[in-house]
Short mmCIF file of C-alpha atoms in Angstrom, two decimals:
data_model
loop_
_atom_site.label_atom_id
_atom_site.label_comp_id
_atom_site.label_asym_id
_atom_site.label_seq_id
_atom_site.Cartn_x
_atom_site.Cartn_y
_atom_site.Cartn_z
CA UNK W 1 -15.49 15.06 -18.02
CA UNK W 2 -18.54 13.03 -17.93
CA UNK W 3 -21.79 14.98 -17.23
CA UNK W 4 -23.30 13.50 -14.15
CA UNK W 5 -26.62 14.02 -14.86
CA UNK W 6 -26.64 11.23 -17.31
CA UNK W 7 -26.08 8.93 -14.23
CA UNK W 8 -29.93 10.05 -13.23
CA UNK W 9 -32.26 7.12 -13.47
CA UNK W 10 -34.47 6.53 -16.47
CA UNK W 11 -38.03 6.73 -15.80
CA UNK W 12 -39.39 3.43 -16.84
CA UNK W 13 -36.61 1.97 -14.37
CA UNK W 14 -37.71 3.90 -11.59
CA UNK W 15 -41.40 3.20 -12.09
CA UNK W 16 -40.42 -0.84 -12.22
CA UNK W 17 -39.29 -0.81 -8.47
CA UNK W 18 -41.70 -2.13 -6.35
CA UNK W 19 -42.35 1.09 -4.23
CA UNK W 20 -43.29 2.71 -7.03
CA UNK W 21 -45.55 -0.39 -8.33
CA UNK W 22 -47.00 -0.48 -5.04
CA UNK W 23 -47.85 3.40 -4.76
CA UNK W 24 -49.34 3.36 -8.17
CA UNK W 25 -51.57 0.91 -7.26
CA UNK W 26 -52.42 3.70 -4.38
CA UNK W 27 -52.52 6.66 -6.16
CA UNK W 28 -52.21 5.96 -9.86
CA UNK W 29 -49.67 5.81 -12.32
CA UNK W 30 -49.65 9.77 -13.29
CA UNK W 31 -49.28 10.62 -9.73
CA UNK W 32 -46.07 8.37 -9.11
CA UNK W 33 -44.50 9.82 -12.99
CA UNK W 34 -44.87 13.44 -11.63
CA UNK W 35 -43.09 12.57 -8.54
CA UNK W 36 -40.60 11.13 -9.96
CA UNK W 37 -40.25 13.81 -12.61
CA UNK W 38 -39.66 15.93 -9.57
CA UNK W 39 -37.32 14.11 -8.22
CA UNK W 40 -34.94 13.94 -11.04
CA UNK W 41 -35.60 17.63 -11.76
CA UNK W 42 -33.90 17.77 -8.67
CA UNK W 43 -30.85 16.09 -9.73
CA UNK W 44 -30.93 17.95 -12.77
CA UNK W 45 -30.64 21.26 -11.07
CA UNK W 46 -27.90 19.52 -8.60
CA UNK W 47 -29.84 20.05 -5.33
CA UNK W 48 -29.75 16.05 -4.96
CA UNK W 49 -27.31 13.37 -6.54
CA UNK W 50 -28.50 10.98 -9.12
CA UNK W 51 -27.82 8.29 -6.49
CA UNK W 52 -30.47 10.44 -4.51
CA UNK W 53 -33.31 10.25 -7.03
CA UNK W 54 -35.21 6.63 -6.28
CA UNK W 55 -35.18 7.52 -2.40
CA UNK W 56 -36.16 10.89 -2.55
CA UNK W 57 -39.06 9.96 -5.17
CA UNK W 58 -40.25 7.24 -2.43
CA UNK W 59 -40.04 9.42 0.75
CA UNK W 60 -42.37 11.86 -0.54
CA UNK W 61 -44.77 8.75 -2.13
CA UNK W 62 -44.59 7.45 1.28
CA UNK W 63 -45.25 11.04 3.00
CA UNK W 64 -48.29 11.51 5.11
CA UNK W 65 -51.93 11.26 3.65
CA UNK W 66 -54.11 14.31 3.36
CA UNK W 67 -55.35 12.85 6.59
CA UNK W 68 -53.80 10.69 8.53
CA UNK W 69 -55.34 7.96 10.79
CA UNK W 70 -55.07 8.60 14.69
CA UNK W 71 -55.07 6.59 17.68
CA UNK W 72 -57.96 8.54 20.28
CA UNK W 73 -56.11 8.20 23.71
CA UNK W 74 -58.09 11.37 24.94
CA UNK W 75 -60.89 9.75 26.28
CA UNK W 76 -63.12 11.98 24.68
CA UNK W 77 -65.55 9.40 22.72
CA UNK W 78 -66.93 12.04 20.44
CA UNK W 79 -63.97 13.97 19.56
CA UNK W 80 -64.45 16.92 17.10
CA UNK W 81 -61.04 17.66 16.17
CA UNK W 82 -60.29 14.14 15.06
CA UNK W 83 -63.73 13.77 12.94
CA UNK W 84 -66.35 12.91 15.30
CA UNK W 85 -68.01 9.17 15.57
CA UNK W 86 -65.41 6.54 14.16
CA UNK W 87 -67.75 4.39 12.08
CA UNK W 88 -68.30 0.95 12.62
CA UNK W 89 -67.01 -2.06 10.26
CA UNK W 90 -70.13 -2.61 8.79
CA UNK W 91 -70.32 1.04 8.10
CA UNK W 92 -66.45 1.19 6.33
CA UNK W 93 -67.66 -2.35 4.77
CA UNK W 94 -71.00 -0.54 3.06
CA UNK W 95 -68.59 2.60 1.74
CA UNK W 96 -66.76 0.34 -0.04
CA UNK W 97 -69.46 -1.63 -1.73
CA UNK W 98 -71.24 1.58 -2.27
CA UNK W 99 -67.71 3.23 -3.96
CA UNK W 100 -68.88 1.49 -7.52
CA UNK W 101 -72.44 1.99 -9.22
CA UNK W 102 -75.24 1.52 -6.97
CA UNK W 103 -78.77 1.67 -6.27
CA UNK W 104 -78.83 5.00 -4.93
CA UNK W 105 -82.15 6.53 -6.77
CA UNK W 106 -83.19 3.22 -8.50
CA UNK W 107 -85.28 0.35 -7.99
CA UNK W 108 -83.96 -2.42 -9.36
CA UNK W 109 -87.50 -4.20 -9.43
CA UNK W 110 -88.99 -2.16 -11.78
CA UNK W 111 -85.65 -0.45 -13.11
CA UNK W 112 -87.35 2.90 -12.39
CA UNK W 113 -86.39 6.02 -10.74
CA UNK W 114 -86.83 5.44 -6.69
CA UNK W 115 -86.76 7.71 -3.54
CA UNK W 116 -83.24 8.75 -3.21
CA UNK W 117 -81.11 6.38 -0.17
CA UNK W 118 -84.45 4.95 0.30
CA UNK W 119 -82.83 1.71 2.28
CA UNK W 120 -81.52 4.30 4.65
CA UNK W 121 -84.67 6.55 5.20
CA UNK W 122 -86.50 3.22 5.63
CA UNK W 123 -83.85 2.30 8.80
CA UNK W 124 -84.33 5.61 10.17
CA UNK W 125 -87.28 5.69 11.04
CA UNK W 126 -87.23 2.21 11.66
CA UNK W 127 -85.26 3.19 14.33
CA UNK W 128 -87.27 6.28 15.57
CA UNK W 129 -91.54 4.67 15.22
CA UNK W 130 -92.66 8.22 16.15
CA UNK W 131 -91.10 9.78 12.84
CA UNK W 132 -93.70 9.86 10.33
CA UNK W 133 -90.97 10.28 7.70
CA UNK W 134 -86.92 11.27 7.29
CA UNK W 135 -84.64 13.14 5.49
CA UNK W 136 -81.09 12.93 5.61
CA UNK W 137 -79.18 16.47 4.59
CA UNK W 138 -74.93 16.64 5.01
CA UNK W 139 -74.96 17.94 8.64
CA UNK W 140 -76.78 19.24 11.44
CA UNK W 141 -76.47 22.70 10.75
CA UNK W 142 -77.64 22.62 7.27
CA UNK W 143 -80.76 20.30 8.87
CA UNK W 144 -81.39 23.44 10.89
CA UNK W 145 -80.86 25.78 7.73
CA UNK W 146 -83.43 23.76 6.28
CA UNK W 147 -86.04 23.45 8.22
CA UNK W 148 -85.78 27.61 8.88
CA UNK W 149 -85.53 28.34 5.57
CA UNK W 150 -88.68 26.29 4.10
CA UNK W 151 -90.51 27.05 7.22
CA UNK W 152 -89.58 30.41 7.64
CA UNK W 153 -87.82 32.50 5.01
CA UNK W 154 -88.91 35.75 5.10
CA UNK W 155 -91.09 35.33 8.53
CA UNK W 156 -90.44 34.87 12.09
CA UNK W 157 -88.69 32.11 14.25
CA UNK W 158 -89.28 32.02 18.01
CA UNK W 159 -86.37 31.46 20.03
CA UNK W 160 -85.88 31.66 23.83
CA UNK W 161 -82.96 33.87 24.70
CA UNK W 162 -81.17 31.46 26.75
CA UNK W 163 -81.21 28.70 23.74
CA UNK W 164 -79.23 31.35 21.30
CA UNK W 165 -76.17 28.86 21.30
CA UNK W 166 -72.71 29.58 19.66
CA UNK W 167 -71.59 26.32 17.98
CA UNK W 168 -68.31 24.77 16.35
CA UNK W 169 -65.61 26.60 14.88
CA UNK W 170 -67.78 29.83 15.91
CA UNK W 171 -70.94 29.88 13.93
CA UNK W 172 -73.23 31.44 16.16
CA UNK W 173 -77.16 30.50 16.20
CA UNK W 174 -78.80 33.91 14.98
CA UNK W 175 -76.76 33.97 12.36
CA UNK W 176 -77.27 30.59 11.09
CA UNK W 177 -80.82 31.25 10.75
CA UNK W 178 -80.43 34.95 9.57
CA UNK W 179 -78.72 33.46 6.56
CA UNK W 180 -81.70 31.80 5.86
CA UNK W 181 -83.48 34.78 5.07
CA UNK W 182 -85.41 34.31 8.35
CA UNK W 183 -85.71 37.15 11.58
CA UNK W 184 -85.21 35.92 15.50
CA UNK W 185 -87.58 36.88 17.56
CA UNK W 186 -86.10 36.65 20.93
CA UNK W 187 -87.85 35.81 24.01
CA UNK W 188 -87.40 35.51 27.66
CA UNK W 189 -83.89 36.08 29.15
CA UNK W 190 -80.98 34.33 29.39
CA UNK W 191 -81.97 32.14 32.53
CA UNK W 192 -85.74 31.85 32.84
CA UNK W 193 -88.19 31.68 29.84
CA UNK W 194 -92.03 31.16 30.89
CA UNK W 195 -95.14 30.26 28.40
CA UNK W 196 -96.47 33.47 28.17
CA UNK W 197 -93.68 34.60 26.47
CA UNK W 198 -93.96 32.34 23.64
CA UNK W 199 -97.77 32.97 23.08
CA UNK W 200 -97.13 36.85 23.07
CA UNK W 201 -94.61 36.59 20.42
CA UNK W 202 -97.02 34.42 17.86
CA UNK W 203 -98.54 36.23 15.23
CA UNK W 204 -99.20 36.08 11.31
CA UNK W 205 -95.77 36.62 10.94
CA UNK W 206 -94.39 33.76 12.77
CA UNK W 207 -92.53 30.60 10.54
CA UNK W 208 -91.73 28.28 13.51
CA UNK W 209 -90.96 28.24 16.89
CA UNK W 210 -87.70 27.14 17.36
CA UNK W 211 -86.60 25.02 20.48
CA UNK W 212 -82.68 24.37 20.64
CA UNK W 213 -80.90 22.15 23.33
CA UNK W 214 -77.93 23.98 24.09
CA UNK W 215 -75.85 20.71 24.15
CA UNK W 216 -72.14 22.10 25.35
CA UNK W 217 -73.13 23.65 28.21
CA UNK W 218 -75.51 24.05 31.26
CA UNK W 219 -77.68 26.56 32.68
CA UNK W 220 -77.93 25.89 36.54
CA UNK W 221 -79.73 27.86 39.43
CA UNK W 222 -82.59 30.04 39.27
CA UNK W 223 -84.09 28.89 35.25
CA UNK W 224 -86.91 28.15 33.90
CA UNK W 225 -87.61 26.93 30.50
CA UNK W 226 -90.37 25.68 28.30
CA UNK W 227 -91.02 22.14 27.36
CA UNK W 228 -92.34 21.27 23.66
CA UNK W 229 -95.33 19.80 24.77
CA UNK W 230 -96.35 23.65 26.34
CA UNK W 231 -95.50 24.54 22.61
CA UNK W 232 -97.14 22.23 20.62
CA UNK W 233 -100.53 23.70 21.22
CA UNK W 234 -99.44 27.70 19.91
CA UNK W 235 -100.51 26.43 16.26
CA UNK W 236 -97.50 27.05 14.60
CA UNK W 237 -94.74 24.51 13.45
CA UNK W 238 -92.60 23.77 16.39
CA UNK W 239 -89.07 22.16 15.52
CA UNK W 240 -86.92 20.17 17.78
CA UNK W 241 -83.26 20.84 17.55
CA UNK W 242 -81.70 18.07 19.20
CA UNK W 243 -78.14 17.79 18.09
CA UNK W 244 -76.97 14.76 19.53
CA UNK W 245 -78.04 12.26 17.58
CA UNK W 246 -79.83 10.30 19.80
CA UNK W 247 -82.98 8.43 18.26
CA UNK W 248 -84.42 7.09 21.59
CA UNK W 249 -84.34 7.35 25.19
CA UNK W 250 -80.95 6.52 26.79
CA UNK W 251 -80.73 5.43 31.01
CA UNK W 252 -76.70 6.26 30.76
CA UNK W 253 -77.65 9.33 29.83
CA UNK W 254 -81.29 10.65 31.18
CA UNK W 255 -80.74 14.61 30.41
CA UNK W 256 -80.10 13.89 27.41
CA UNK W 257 -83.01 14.89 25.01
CA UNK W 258 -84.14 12.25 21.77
CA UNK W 259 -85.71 12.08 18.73
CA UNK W 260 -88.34 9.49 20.29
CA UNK W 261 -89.19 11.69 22.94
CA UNK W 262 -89.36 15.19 21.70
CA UNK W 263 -91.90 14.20 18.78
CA UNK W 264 -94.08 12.71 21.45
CA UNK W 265 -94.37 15.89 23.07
CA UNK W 266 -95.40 17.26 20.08
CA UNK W 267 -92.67 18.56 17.92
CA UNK W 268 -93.56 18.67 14.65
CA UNK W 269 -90.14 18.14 13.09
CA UNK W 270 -86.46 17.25 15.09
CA UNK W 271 -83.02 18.24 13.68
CA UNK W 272 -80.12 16.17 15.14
CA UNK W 273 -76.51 14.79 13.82
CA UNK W 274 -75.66 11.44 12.57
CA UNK W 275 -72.23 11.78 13.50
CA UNK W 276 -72.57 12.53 17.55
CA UNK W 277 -74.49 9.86 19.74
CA UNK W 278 -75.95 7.95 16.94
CA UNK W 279 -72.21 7.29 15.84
CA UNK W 280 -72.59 7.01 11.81
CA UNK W 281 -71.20 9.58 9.01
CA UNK W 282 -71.39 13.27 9.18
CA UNK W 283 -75.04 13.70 8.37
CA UNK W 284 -77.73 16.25 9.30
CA UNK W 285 -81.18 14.43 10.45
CA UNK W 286 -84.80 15.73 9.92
CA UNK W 287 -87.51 13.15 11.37
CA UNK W 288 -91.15 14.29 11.95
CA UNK W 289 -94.52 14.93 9.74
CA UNK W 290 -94.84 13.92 7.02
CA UNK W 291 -95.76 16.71 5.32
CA UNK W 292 -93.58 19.15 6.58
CA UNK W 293 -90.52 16.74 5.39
CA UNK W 294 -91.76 16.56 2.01
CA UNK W 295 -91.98 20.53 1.93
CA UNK W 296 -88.37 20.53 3.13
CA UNK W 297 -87.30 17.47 0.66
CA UNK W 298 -89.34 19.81 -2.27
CA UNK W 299 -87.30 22.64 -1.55
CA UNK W 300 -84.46 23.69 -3.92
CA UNK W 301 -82.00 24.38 -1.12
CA UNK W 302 -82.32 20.52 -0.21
CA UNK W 303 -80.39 20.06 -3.54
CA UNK W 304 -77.66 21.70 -2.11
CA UNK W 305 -77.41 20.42 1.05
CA UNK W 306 -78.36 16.69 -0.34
CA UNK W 307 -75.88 13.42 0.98
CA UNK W 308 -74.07 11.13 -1.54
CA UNK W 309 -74.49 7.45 -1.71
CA UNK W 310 -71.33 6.62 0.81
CA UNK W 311 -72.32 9.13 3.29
CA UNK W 312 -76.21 7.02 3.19
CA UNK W 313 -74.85 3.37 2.83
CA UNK W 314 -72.71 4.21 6.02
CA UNK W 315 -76.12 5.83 7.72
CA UNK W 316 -77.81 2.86 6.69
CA UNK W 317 -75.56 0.25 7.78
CA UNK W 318 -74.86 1.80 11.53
CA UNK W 319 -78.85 2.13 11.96
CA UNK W 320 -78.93 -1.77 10.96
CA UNK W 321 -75.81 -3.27 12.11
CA UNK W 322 -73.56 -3.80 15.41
CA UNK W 323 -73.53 -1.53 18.07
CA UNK W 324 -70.86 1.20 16.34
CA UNK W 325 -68.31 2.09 18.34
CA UNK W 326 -69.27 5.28 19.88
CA UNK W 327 -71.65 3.66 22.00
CA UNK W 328 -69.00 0.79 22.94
CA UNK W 329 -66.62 3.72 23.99
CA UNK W 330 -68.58 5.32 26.14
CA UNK W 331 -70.06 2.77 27.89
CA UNK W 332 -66.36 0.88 28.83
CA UNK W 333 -66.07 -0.93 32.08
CA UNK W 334 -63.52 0.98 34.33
CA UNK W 335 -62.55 -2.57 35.61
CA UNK W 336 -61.79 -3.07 32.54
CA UNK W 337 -60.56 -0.42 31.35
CA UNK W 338 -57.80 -0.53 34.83
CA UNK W 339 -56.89 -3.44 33.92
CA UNK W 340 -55.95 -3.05 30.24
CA UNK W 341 -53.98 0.06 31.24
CA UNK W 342 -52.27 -2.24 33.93
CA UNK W 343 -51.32 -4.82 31.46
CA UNK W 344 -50.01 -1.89 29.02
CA UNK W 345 -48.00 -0.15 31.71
CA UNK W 346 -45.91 -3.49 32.77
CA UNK W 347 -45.39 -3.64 28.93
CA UNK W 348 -43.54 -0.37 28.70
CA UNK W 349 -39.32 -0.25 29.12
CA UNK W 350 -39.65 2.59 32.00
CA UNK W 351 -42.04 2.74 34.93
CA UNK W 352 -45.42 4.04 34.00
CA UNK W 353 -48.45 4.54 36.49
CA UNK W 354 -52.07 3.61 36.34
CA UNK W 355 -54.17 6.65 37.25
CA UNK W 356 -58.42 7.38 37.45
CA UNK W 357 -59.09 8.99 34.28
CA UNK W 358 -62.53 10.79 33.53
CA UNK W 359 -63.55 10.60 30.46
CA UNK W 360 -66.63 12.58 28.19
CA UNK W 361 -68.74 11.96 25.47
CA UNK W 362 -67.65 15.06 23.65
CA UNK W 363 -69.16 16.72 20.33
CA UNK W 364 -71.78 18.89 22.05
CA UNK W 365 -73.25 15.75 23.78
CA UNK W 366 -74.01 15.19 27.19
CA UNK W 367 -71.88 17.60 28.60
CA UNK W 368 -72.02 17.60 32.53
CA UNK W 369 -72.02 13.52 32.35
CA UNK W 370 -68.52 12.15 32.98
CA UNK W 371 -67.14 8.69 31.98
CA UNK W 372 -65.47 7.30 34.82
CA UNK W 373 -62.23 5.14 33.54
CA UNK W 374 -58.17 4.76 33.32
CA UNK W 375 -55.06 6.04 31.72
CA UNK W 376 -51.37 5.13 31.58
CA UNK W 377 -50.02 8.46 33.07
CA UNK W 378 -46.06 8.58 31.47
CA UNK W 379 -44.01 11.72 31.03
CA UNK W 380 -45.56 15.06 29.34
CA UNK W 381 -42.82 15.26 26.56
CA UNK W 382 -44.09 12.16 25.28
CA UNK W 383 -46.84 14.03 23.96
CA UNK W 384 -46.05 15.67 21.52
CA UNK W 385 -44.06 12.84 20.17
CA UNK W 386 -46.86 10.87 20.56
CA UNK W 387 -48.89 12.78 17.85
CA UNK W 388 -45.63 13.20 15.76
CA UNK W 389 -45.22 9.41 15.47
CA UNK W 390 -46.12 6.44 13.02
CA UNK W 391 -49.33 5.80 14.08
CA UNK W 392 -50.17 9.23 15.37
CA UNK W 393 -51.51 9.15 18.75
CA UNK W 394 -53.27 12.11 20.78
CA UNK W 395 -53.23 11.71 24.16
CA UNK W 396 -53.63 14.91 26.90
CA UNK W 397 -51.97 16.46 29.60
CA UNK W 398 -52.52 17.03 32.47
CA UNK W 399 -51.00 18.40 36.08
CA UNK W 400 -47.39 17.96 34.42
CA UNK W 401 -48.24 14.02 32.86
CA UNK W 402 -48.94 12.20 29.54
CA UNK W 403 -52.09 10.59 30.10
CA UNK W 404 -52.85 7.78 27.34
CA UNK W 405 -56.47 6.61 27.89
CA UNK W 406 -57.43 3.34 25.88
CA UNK W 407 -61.14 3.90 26.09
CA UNK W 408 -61.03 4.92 22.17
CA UNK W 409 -58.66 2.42 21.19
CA UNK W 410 -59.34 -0.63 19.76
CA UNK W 411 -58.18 -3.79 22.18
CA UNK W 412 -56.72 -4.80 18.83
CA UNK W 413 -54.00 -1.47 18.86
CA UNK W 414 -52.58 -2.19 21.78
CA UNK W 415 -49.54 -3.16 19.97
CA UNK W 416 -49.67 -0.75 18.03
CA UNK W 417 -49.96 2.05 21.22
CA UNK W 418 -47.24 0.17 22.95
CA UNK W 419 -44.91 0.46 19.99
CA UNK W 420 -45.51 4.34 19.44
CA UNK W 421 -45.20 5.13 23.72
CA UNK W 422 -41.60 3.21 23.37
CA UNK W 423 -40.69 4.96 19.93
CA UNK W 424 -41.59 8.19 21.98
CA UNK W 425 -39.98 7.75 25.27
CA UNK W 426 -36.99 6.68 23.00
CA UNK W 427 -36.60 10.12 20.78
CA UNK W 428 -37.41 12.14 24.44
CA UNK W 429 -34.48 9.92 25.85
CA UNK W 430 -36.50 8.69 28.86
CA UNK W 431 -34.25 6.33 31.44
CA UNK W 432 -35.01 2.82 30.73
CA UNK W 433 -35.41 3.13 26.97
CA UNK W 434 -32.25 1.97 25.24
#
């Protein structure tokens, strides 16, 4: 009897079909062999046939990414979960470009060693006149870790009680700086902080006092709270952290504090994102004195915490090009916006309403300001298949509905989101979908 595992496919034949061809070109050539070297393992120990090989080998070269690309039907314009700001085209366009051998530390003038991502520091504080000079570190917390650390390792930073924030995934304020080899020094309570306070607590042994926007939340009713132009004059370094991202004063968005602003009033140095309101790459921002960001650029911890050329050619081209996307989101028409869900529900193959959706700015930003809009409200099984499906879309629920918000979404996608809705209400069996 013939031994059926010499009926598995040669190698060289299985690497000549075009999927394979086509996913080498993807992920390489040694990639696609060890797949496929998997694959007919498989045959060899009989868990698959030999007819089995080629199409196993190019469902698992075909599998999902490490991360896969979603569709934002949340209405949530900063969304942390799904990676924050989507970046502009100009920003994916300057990735690219910068993917190969660039200028990144070198003028080409004199073919000397140059300010590192100088182009970028340049359109930062291009983009925020009051800034005296930048720095650009991999996110906001490690701006924050910086700034305490070269300012205040060792000594003393001020903090108001009620500006002891908790943020993502847990990390908690006092910790963040205690890493940092620095001590809080609380002050005030949790609602009402006065001037006094502040000047009682500096000393000899005081680094910084530190002045944090709580961002995610609100603190209503009887409060009182310091403003940095009260601190400014306490002779000791007082630093801004912002969060946000925003460089200058918004109208859409008038409690929300800026870059522009806060070193008007006197802050000597302002941490903030790239990634929130500014919309560009996950990127920590320092903007103020001069001197005080060369101390912080000098220090060896900056190594550490130093961006690479892609995350600083994206930073650089959302500071200089179009209006990125985040900003488009969250400023939507809802006339618009009704409409465009109106022409996507008479698309769908089952009865779908058009409901008032509210949407929010998300990542820590403006928190109590809501973004008035639309959704297509369909049935609540749908979402789960919704993020299951080919494109992936996330959508929420909410009193017993599906509600699919386009804000996020591209006009361009609309295809796209009608295709994935019917693929969904198909799988859930929904009446009307044959």
């Amino acid at each position: 009897m013939s031994d059926p595992r010499r009926d598995i496919p040669r190698t060289d034949a299985l690497l000549a079909r075009p999927a394979m061809l086509a996913a080498s070109e993807r992920l390489g050539s040694e990639a696609v062999r060890a797949v496929v070297r998997r694959a007919q393992d498989q045959a060899r120990a009989g868990r698959i046939t030999p007819e089995q090989v080629a199409g196993c080998a190019e469902r698992d070269l075909s599998g999902p990414t490490p991360l896969r690309a979603v569709l934002n039907a949340t209405g949530i314009v900063v969304h942390t979960n799904l990676g924050r700001a989507p970046l502009s085209e100009a920003a994916v366009r300057a990735i690219v470009e910068a993917s190969g051998y660039a200028d990144v530390e070198l003028d080409l003038a004199t073919g000397r060693r140059a300010r590192r991502g100088a182009a970028a520091l340049t359109a930062l504080r291009t983009a925020c006149p009051g800034a005296e000079d930048a720095l650009v570190v991999n996110n906001g917390a490690a701006a924050l870790v910086l700034a305490t650390t070269a300012l205040a390792a060792g000594r003393e930073v001020i903090v108001s009680r009620g500006e002891l924030v908790e943020i993502g995934d847990g990390f908690r304020l006092p910790e963040l700086i205690a890493s940092a080899g620095a001590r809080i020094r609380e002050v005030g309570t949790t609602n009402r902080t006065h001037p006094a306070d502040y000047a009682e607590a500096v000393g000899p042994d005081t680094g910084c006092i530190l002045k944090v926007h709580p961002s995610n939340f609100a603190v209503t009713g009887f409060t009182a709270s310091v403003g940095i132009a009260e601190l400014a004059g306490l002779g000791v370094p007082v630093v801004a952290d912002l969060g946000s991202g925003l460089l200058a004063p918004d109208p859409a968005l008038p409690d929300e504090p800026d870059a522009a602003t806060a070193l008007a009033a006197g802050a000597d140095l302002v941490t903030a994102s790239g990634d929130k309101l500014l919309g560009g790459p996950q990127a920590g921002l320092l903007l103020g004195e001069a001197e005080l960001v060369q101390r912080l650029r000098r220090h060896p911890l900056q190594r550490a915490l130093r961006v690479d050329k892609l995350t600083l050619a994206a930073l650089h081209a959302t500071l200089t090009g179009p209006v990125p996307p985040v900003s488009d989101h969250r400023r939507a028409d809802p006339a618009r916006l009704k409409e465009r869900c109106q022409r996507l529900a008479d698309r769908l193959e089952f009865p779908a309403d058009v409901v008032p959706s509210t949407g929010h700015v998300g990542g820590g930003g403006a928190p109590g300001v809501p973004l008035p809009g639309w959704a297509v409200a369909v049935p609540e099984p749908l979402a789960e298949a919704l993020r299951l499906g080919d494109p992936a879309v996330l959508a929420r629920t909410e009193h017993g509905r599906c509600l699919v918000d386009p804000r996020c979404i591209p006009a361009g996608r609309d295809d796209d989101l009608i295709a994935a809705i019917t693929c969904a209400a198909r799988k859930a069996g929904i009446a009307g979908c044959g």
